[in-house]
Amino acid sequence: MKIFLFISVLSLFSYVVKAQDNNARYSRLSTVVIDPGHGGKDPGAVSKNLKEKDINLWVGKRLGQLIKQAYPDVKVVFTRYDDRFVELHERGNIANRAKADLFISIHVNSNKSSKPSGAEVYVMGTKGSNQNFEVMKKENSVISYEEDYTTKYEGFDPNSAESYIIFSLMQYGYQVQSIDLAQMVNEEFKKMNNMPNRGVKQAVFLVLWKTAMPSILAEFGFISNPSDAKILASQSGKENYAQSLFKAFCKYKTAVDGSSPLTVETAKPKTSGLTKKDVIEFAVQIASSVERTDYTKGRMRRDRDRIVEKKTKRGYSYLIGVTADHTKAMSMRKTLSKTYKGAFVVGLKNGEIISASEAKKLKSNN
């Protein structure tokens, strides 16, 4: 035990020094690592036909898509982009090798009881971690899928309270920035009003243990709760999760380096019909239907990671390539029409579909 405590103190010193050495680096945000939790032989939490690993991957890929569209200069790195198992320590290593400025780990929650419900966000820390012991055990138990995990994690036992006490000596060097981002994510979760908000919490998660950058772990809903599970199973529920993380990312990036999403930068003030808050964009509509379409199947499957679903008065529309440039949208339509006959350009005003001609008029009057 004394040897273990000594090693922990040395680790503490190492991380504090590293944090101090890298302070200057966090005046920018040029690389983000997205970590869809679980995968492969590790399904995560399961409820009937719903698997956590699938939800996490969909949300992670969608978040990456949104960031790439809004910030072309930001490098987006994934710990996994398909259904594969990645060890917890390797997820942190991926972020460190990429010299990432931010690490976002995506999860959904579960409980032995079906009563707990809601979204919460975690940062590395021990304040109140006794109350979060079950959550920590659940997420950290993933190491049991790894070979020789006791050596890799310095004797850590996810089921031992003693192990977490030892980890309490570890000071997380980027906790302030992590809490800032976590609070931004939490505020976006609150706006959805479709499940309870459980706030920002601290816990000892091995996936965040050695990430040398601001890091959070989001838990959106309880797969064990029927109401939450219904949201998690829906396209709109997963989209809301991704959008909440994206909006928080935008706010955090603005706070770090003053930049704004591309669509915000290209939007201009009103002169006729366009207000300062209005954002005018264009996209290619490839399909529409009265009922919601599962675009992860059929011919739309190949483009599932870049399709945007929009609810309209008549049903649902499916778009690709949201851009502020009408010429670019027309070029994309030409390419997409080879696969989707009848594809055409539409306009978007604050995310709501309007005609392309109306959108062009609003832009030209600006």
Coordinates of C-alpha atoms in Angstrom, one line a residue:
M1 CA 0.0 0.0 0.0
K2 CA 2.8 2.4 0.9
I3 CA 4.5 1.7 -2.4
F4 CA 1.3 2.3 -4.3
L5 CA 0.7 5.6 -2.4
F6 CA 4.3 6.7 -3.3
I7 CA 3.7 5.9 -7.0
S8 CA 0.5 7.9 -6.9
V9 CA 2.2 10.9 -5.4
L10 CA 4.9 10.7 -8.1
S11 CA 2.1 10.5 -10.8
L12 CA 0.5 13.6 -9.2
F13 CA 3.7 15.6 -9.5
S14 CA 4.2 14.4 -13.1
Y15 CA 0.7 15.5 -14.2
V16 CA 0.9 18.9 -12.4
V17 CA 4.2 19.7 -14.1
K18 CA 2.8 18.6 -17.5
A19 CA -0.2 20.8 -17.0
Q20 CA 2.0 23.8 -16.2
D21 CA 4.2 23.1 -19.2
N22 CA 1.2 23.0 -21.6
N23 CA -0.7 26.0 -20.3
A24 CA 0.3 28.1 -23.3
R25 CA -1.1 25.3 -25.6
Y26 CA -4.6 25.9 -24.4
S27 CA -5.0 29.3 -26.0
R28 CA -6.3 27.5 -29.0
L29 CA -8.4 24.5 -29.9
S30 CA -7.3 22.8 -33.1
T31 CA -7.6 19.1 -32.3
V32 CA -10.5 17.3 -30.6
V33 CA -10.7 13.6 -29.8
I34 CA -14.2 12.0 -29.7
D35 CA -14.4 8.8 -27.8
P36 CA -17.5 6.6 -28.4
G37 CA -17.5 4.5 -25.3
H38 CA -17.4 0.6 -25.4
G39 CA -17.5 -1.3 -28.7
G40 CA -16.8 -4.7 -30.1
K41 CA -16.9 -7.5 -27.5
D42 CA -17.9 -4.8 -24.9
P43 CA -21.5 -3.8 -25.6
G44 CA -21.7 -1.5 -22.6
A45 CA -25.2 -1.2 -21.1
V46 CA -27.9 -3.3 -22.8
S47 CA -31.7 -3.0 -22.7
K48 CA -33.7 -5.4 -24.9
N49 CA -32.3 -4.8 -28.5
L50 CA -30.7 -1.5 -27.5
K51 CA -26.9 -1.5 -27.0
E52 CA -25.0 1.4 -25.5
K53 CA -22.0 0.9 -27.9
D54 CA -24.2 1.5 -30.9
I55 CA -25.7 4.7 -29.5
N56 CA -22.3 6.0 -28.5
L57 CA -20.9 5.4 -32.0
W58 CA -23.8 7.0 -33.8
V59 CA -23.6 10.1 -31.6
G60 CA -19.8 10.3 -31.8
K61 CA -19.8 10.1 -35.6
R62 CA -22.6 12.7 -35.8
L63 CA -20.7 15.0 -33.4
G64 CA -17.6 14.7 -35.5
Q65 CA -19.6 15.5 -38.7
L66 CA -21.0 18.7 -37.1
I67 CA -17.6 19.9 -35.9
K68 CA -16.0 19.3 -39.3
Q69 CA -18.8 21.2 -41.1
A70 CA -18.6 24.1 -38.7
Y71 CA -14.8 24.2 -38.2
P72 CA -12.9 22.9 -41.3
D73 CA -9.6 23.7 -39.7
V74 CA -10.3 21.6 -36.6
K75 CA -8.8 18.1 -36.6
V76 CA -11.3 15.5 -35.4
V77 CA -9.8 12.2 -34.1
F78 CA -11.9 9.2 -33.1
T79 CA -10.9 6.5 -30.7
R80 CA -13.0 4.2 -32.8
Y81 CA -15.1 4.7 -35.9
D82 CA -16.6 1.3 -36.1
D83 CA -17.7 -1.6 -33.8
R84 CA -14.4 -2.5 -32.3
F85 CA -13.0 -2.9 -28.8
V86 CA -10.4 -0.3 -27.7
E87 CA -8.8 -0.6 -24.3
L88 CA -9.4 2.2 -21.9
H89 CA -5.8 3.2 -21.5
E90 CA -5.4 3.2 -25.3
R91 CA -8.2 5.7 -25.7
G92 CA -6.2 8.2 -23.6
N93 CA -3.1 7.3 -25.5
I94 CA -4.8 8.1 -28.8
A95 CA -5.6 11.5 -27.5
N96 CA -2.1 12.1 -26.1
R97 CA -0.5 11.0 -29.4
A98 CA -2.7 13.4 -31.3
K99 CA -1.7 16.2 -29.0
A100 CA -5.4 16.9 -28.6
D101 CA -6.8 20.0 -27.0
L102 CA -10.0 18.4 -25.9
F103 CA -11.3 14.9 -25.1
I104 CA -15.0 14.0 -25.2
S105 CA -16.1 10.5 -24.0
I106 CA -19.6 9.6 -25.0
H107 CA -21.8 7.2 -23.0
V108 CA -25.3 6.4 -21.8
N109 CA -26.1 5.4 -18.2
S110 CA -27.7 2.4 -16.6
N111 CA -28.8 1.2 -13.2
K112 CA -30.1 -2.0 -11.5
S113 CA -33.3 -0.1 -10.9
S114 CA -35.5 1.2 -13.7
K115 CA -36.3 4.4 -11.8
P116 CA -33.2 6.6 -12.3
S117 CA -33.5 8.9 -15.3
G118 CA -31.7 11.8 -16.8
A119 CA -28.5 13.2 -18.2
E120 CA -25.3 14.1 -16.4
V121 CA -21.7 15.1 -17.2
Y122 CA -18.5 13.9 -15.4
V123 CA -15.0 15.3 -15.0
M124 CA -12.1 13.6 -13.4
G125 CA -12.1 14.2 -9.6
T126 CA -13.1 12.8 -6.3
K127 CA -15.5 15.4 -4.9
G128 CA -18.7 13.5 -4.2
S129 CA -17.3 10.4 -5.8
N130 CA -18.7 8.1 -3.0
Q131 CA -22.2 8.9 -4.3
N132 CA -21.0 8.0 -7.8
F133 CA -19.4 4.7 -6.9
E134 CA -21.8 2.5 -8.9
V135 CA -21.3 4.6 -12.0
M136 CA -17.5 4.4 -11.6
K137 CA -17.7 0.6 -11.1
K138 CA -19.8 0.2 -14.3
E139 CA -17.6 2.3 -16.6
N140 CA -14.3 1.1 -15.2
S141 CA -15.3 -2.6 -15.2
V142 CA -14.5 -2.5 -18.9
I143 CA -10.9 -3.3 -18.1
S144 CA -11.9 -6.8 -17.2
Y145 CA -12.1 -7.4 -21.0
E146 CA -8.4 -6.6 -21.2
E147 CA -5.5 -8.9 -20.7
D148 CA -3.2 -8.3 -17.7
Y149 CA -5.2 -5.3 -16.7
T150 CA -3.9 -5.3 -13.1
T151 CA -0.4 -4.5 -14.5
K152 CA -1.6 -1.9 -17.1
Y153 CA -3.6 0.0 -14.4
E154 CA -1.1 -0.3 -11.6
G155 CA -3.1 -2.7 -9.6
F156 CA -6.4 -0.8 -9.9
D157 CA -9.5 -2.9 -8.9
P158 CA -12.7 -1.3 -10.2
N159 CA -14.7 -3.0 -7.5
S160 CA -12.5 -1.9 -4.6
A161 CA -13.3 1.3 -2.8
E162 CA -9.7 1.3 -1.6
S163 CA -8.5 1.7 -5.2
Y164 CA -10.6 4.9 -5.5
I165 CA -9.2 6.2 -2.3
I166 CA -5.7 5.9 -3.6
F167 CA -6.7 7.7 -6.8
S168 CA -7.9 10.6 -4.7
L169 CA -4.3 11.6 -4.5
M170 CA -4.2 12.1 -8.2
Q171 CA -4.7 15.8 -9.1
Y172 CA -6.2 16.2 -12.5
G173 CA -4.2 19.0 -14.2
Y174 CA -7.0 20.3 -16.4
Q175 CA -9.9 20.1 -14.1
V176 CA -10.9 23.8 -14.4
Q177 CA -11.1 23.7 -18.2
S178 CA -12.9 20.3 -18.0
I179 CA -15.5 21.7 -15.5
D180 CA -16.1 24.7 -17.8
L181 CA -16.9 22.4 -20.8
A182 CA -19.0 20.1 -18.6
Q183 CA -21.1 23.0 -17.4
M184 CA -21.7 24.1 -21.0
V185 CA -22.8 20.6 -22.0
N186 CA -25.0 20.4 -18.9
E187 CA -26.7 23.7 -19.9
E188 CA -27.4 22.3 -23.4
F189 CA -28.8 19.1 -21.8
K190 CA -31.2 21.3 -19.7
K191 CA -32.6 23.0 -22.8
M192 CA -33.9 19.8 -24.2
N193 CA -36.5 19.3 -21.4
N194 CA -37.1 15.7 -22.4
M195 CA -35.4 14.1 -19.4
P196 CA -34.3 15.2 -15.9
N197 CA -31.0 17.0 -15.5
R198 CA -28.6 15.4 -13.0
G199 CA -25.9 18.1 -13.2
V200 CA -22.0 18.1 -13.4
K201 CA -20.3 15.6 -11.2
Q202 CA -16.8 14.3 -10.4
A203 CA -15.7 10.7 -10.5
V204 CA -12.6 8.5 -11.1
F205 CA -12.8 7.2 -14.6
L206 CA -9.9 5.3 -16.1
V207 CA -10.6 6.5 -19.6
L208 CA -9.9 10.1 -18.3
W209 CA -7.1 9.1 -16.1
K210 CA -4.1 9.9 -18.3
T211 CA -5.6 12.2 -20.9
A212 CA -3.2 15.2 -20.9
M213 CA -5.9 17.7 -21.9
P214 CA -9.3 19.0 -20.7
S215 CA -11.7 16.0 -20.7
I216 CA -15.3 15.1 -20.0
L217 CA -17.4 12.0 -19.9
A218 CA -21.1 12.5 -20.8
E219 CA -23.9 10.2 -19.7
F220 CA -27.1 10.9 -21.7
G221 CA -30.0 9.1 -20.2
F222 CA -30.5 5.7 -18.5
I223 CA -30.9 2.8 -20.9
S224 CA -32.4 1.0 -18.0
N225 CA -35.3 3.5 -17.7
P226 CA -38.1 2.9 -20.2
S227 CA -38.7 6.6 -20.9
D228 CA -35.0 7.4 -21.4
A229 CA -34.5 4.2 -23.5
K230 CA -37.3 5.3 -25.9
I231 CA -35.5 8.6 -26.4
L232 CA -32.1 6.9 -26.9
A233 CA -33.6 4.5 -29.4
S234 CA -35.0 7.3 -31.5
Q235 CA -33.2 9.2 -34.3
S236 CA -34.2 12.5 -32.8
G237 CA -33.0 11.5 -29.3
K238 CA -29.5 10.6 -30.6
E239 CA -29.5 13.8 -32.7
N240 CA -30.3 15.9 -29.7
Y241 CA -27.5 14.3 -27.8
A242 CA -25.0 15.1 -30.6
Q243 CA -26.4 18.6 -31.1
S244 CA -26.1 19.4 -27.3
L245 CA -22.4 18.3 -27.3
F246 CA -21.8 20.3 -30.5
K247 CA -23.3 23.5 -29.2
A248 CA -21.3 23.2 -26.0
F249 CA -18.2 22.6 -28.1
C250 CA -18.9 25.8 -30.0
K251 CA -19.2 27.8 -26.8
Y252 CA -16.1 26.3 -25.4
K253 CA -14.1 27.0 -28.5
T254 CA -15.2 30.6 -28.6
A255 CA -14.1 30.9 -25.0
V256 CA -10.7 29.4 -25.7
D257 CA -9.7 31.1 -29.0
G258 CA -12.6 33.5 -29.9
S259 CA -13.6 31.6 -33.0
S260 CA -17.2 30.9 -34.1
P261 CA -18.8 28.2 -36.3
L262 CA -18.5 28.7 -40.0
T263 CA -22.3 29.1 -40.5
V264 CA -22.3 31.9 -37.8
E265 CA -19.4 33.7 -39.4
T266 CA -21.0 33.7 -42.8
A267 CA -24.4 34.8 -41.6
K268 CA -25.0 38.6 -42.0
P269 CA -27.3 41.2 -40.4
K270 CA -30.7 42.0 -41.7
T271 CA -31.5 44.7 -44.3
S272 CA -34.7 43.2 -45.7
G273 CA -36.3 40.1 -44.1
L274 CA -33.1 39.0 -42.4
T275 CA -32.4 39.7 -38.7
K276 CA -29.1 39.7 -36.9
K277 CA -29.9 36.3 -35.4
D278 CA -31.0 34.7 -38.7
V279 CA -28.7 32.2 -40.3
I280 CA -29.3 31.5 -44.0
E281 CA -27.9 28.3 -45.5
F282 CA -28.4 25.9 -48.4
A283 CA -28.5 22.1 -48.7
V284 CA -29.4 19.4 -51.1
Q285 CA -32.6 17.6 -50.4
I286 CA -32.3 13.9 -51.5
A287 CA -35.6 12.5 -50.1
S288 CA -38.8 13.3 -48.2
S289 CA -41.5 11.2 -46.6
V290 CA -44.6 11.5 -44.5
E291 CA -43.2 9.0 -42.0
R292 CA -39.7 9.0 -40.6
T293 CA -37.3 7.0 -42.7
D294 CA -34.5 4.8 -41.4
Y295 CA -31.7 6.2 -43.5
T296 CA -29.2 3.8 -42.1
K297 CA -30.6 1.2 -44.5
G298 CA -31.1 1.0 -48.2
R299 CA -29.5 3.3 -50.7
M300 CA -29.2 6.1 -48.2
R301 CA -27.0 3.9 -45.9
R302 CA -23.8 5.0 -47.7
D303 CA -24.5 8.6 -46.7
R304 CA -25.9 8.0 -43.3
D305 CA -23.1 9.9 -41.5
R306 CA -23.8 13.1 -43.4
I307 CA -27.5 13.1 -43.8
V308 CA -29.5 15.7 -41.8
E309 CA -33.1 14.9 -40.9
K310 CA -35.5 17.8 -40.8
K311 CA -39.1 17.7 -39.4
T312 CA -41.5 19.6 -41.6
K313 CA -45.3 20.3 -41.7
R314 CA -45.7 17.5 -44.2
G315 CA -43.4 15.0 -42.7
Y316 CA -39.6 14.6 -42.9
S317 CA -37.0 15.8 -45.3
Y318 CA -33.5 14.4 -45.7
L319 CA -30.6 16.8 -46.5
I320 CA -26.9 16.6 -47.3
G321 CA -24.2 19.2 -47.4
V322 CA -25.5 22.2 -45.3
T323 CA -23.5 25.2 -46.5
A324 CA -23.7 29.0 -46.6
D325 CA -22.6 29.0 -50.3
H326 CA -25.4 28.5 -52.9
T327 CA -22.9 27.8 -55.7
K328 CA -21.4 25.0 -53.6
A329 CA -24.8 23.6 -52.9
M330 CA -25.6 23.5 -56.6
S331 CA -22.3 21.7 -57.3
M332 CA -23.2 19.1 -54.6
R333 CA -26.7 18.7 -56.2
K334 CA -25.1 17.8 -59.5
T335 CA -23.0 15.1 -57.9
L336 CA -25.7 13.7 -55.6
S337 CA -28.3 13.6 -58.4
K338 CA -26.4 10.7 -59.9
T339 CA -27.4 8.6 -56.8
Y340 CA -30.6 10.4 -55.8
K341 CA -32.7 11.2 -58.9
G342 CA -34.7 14.4 -58.4
A343 CA -32.3 15.8 -55.7
F344 CA -32.7 19.6 -55.5
V345 CA -31.3 22.6 -53.5
V346 CA -33.3 24.0 -50.7
G347 CA -32.8 27.0 -48.4
L348 CA -32.5 27.0 -44.6
K349 CA -33.5 29.9 -42.4
N350 CA -32.3 29.2 -38.8
G351 CA -32.4 25.5 -39.6
E352 CA -36.0 25.6 -41.0
I353 CA -36.5 24.6 -44.7
I354 CA -37.5 27.4 -47.1
S355 CA -37.2 27.6 -50.9
A356 CA -33.7 28.1 -52.4
S357 CA -35.0 31.2 -54.2
E358 CA -36.3 32.7 -50.9
A359 CA -32.9 32.0 -49.3
K360 CA -31.0 33.6 -52.2
K361 CA -33.2 36.7 -52.0
L362 CA -32.6 37.0 -48.2
K363 CA -28.9 36.7 -48.9
S364 CA -28.8 39.2 -51.7
N365 CA -30.8 41.7 -49.8
N366 CA -28.2 41.6 -47.0

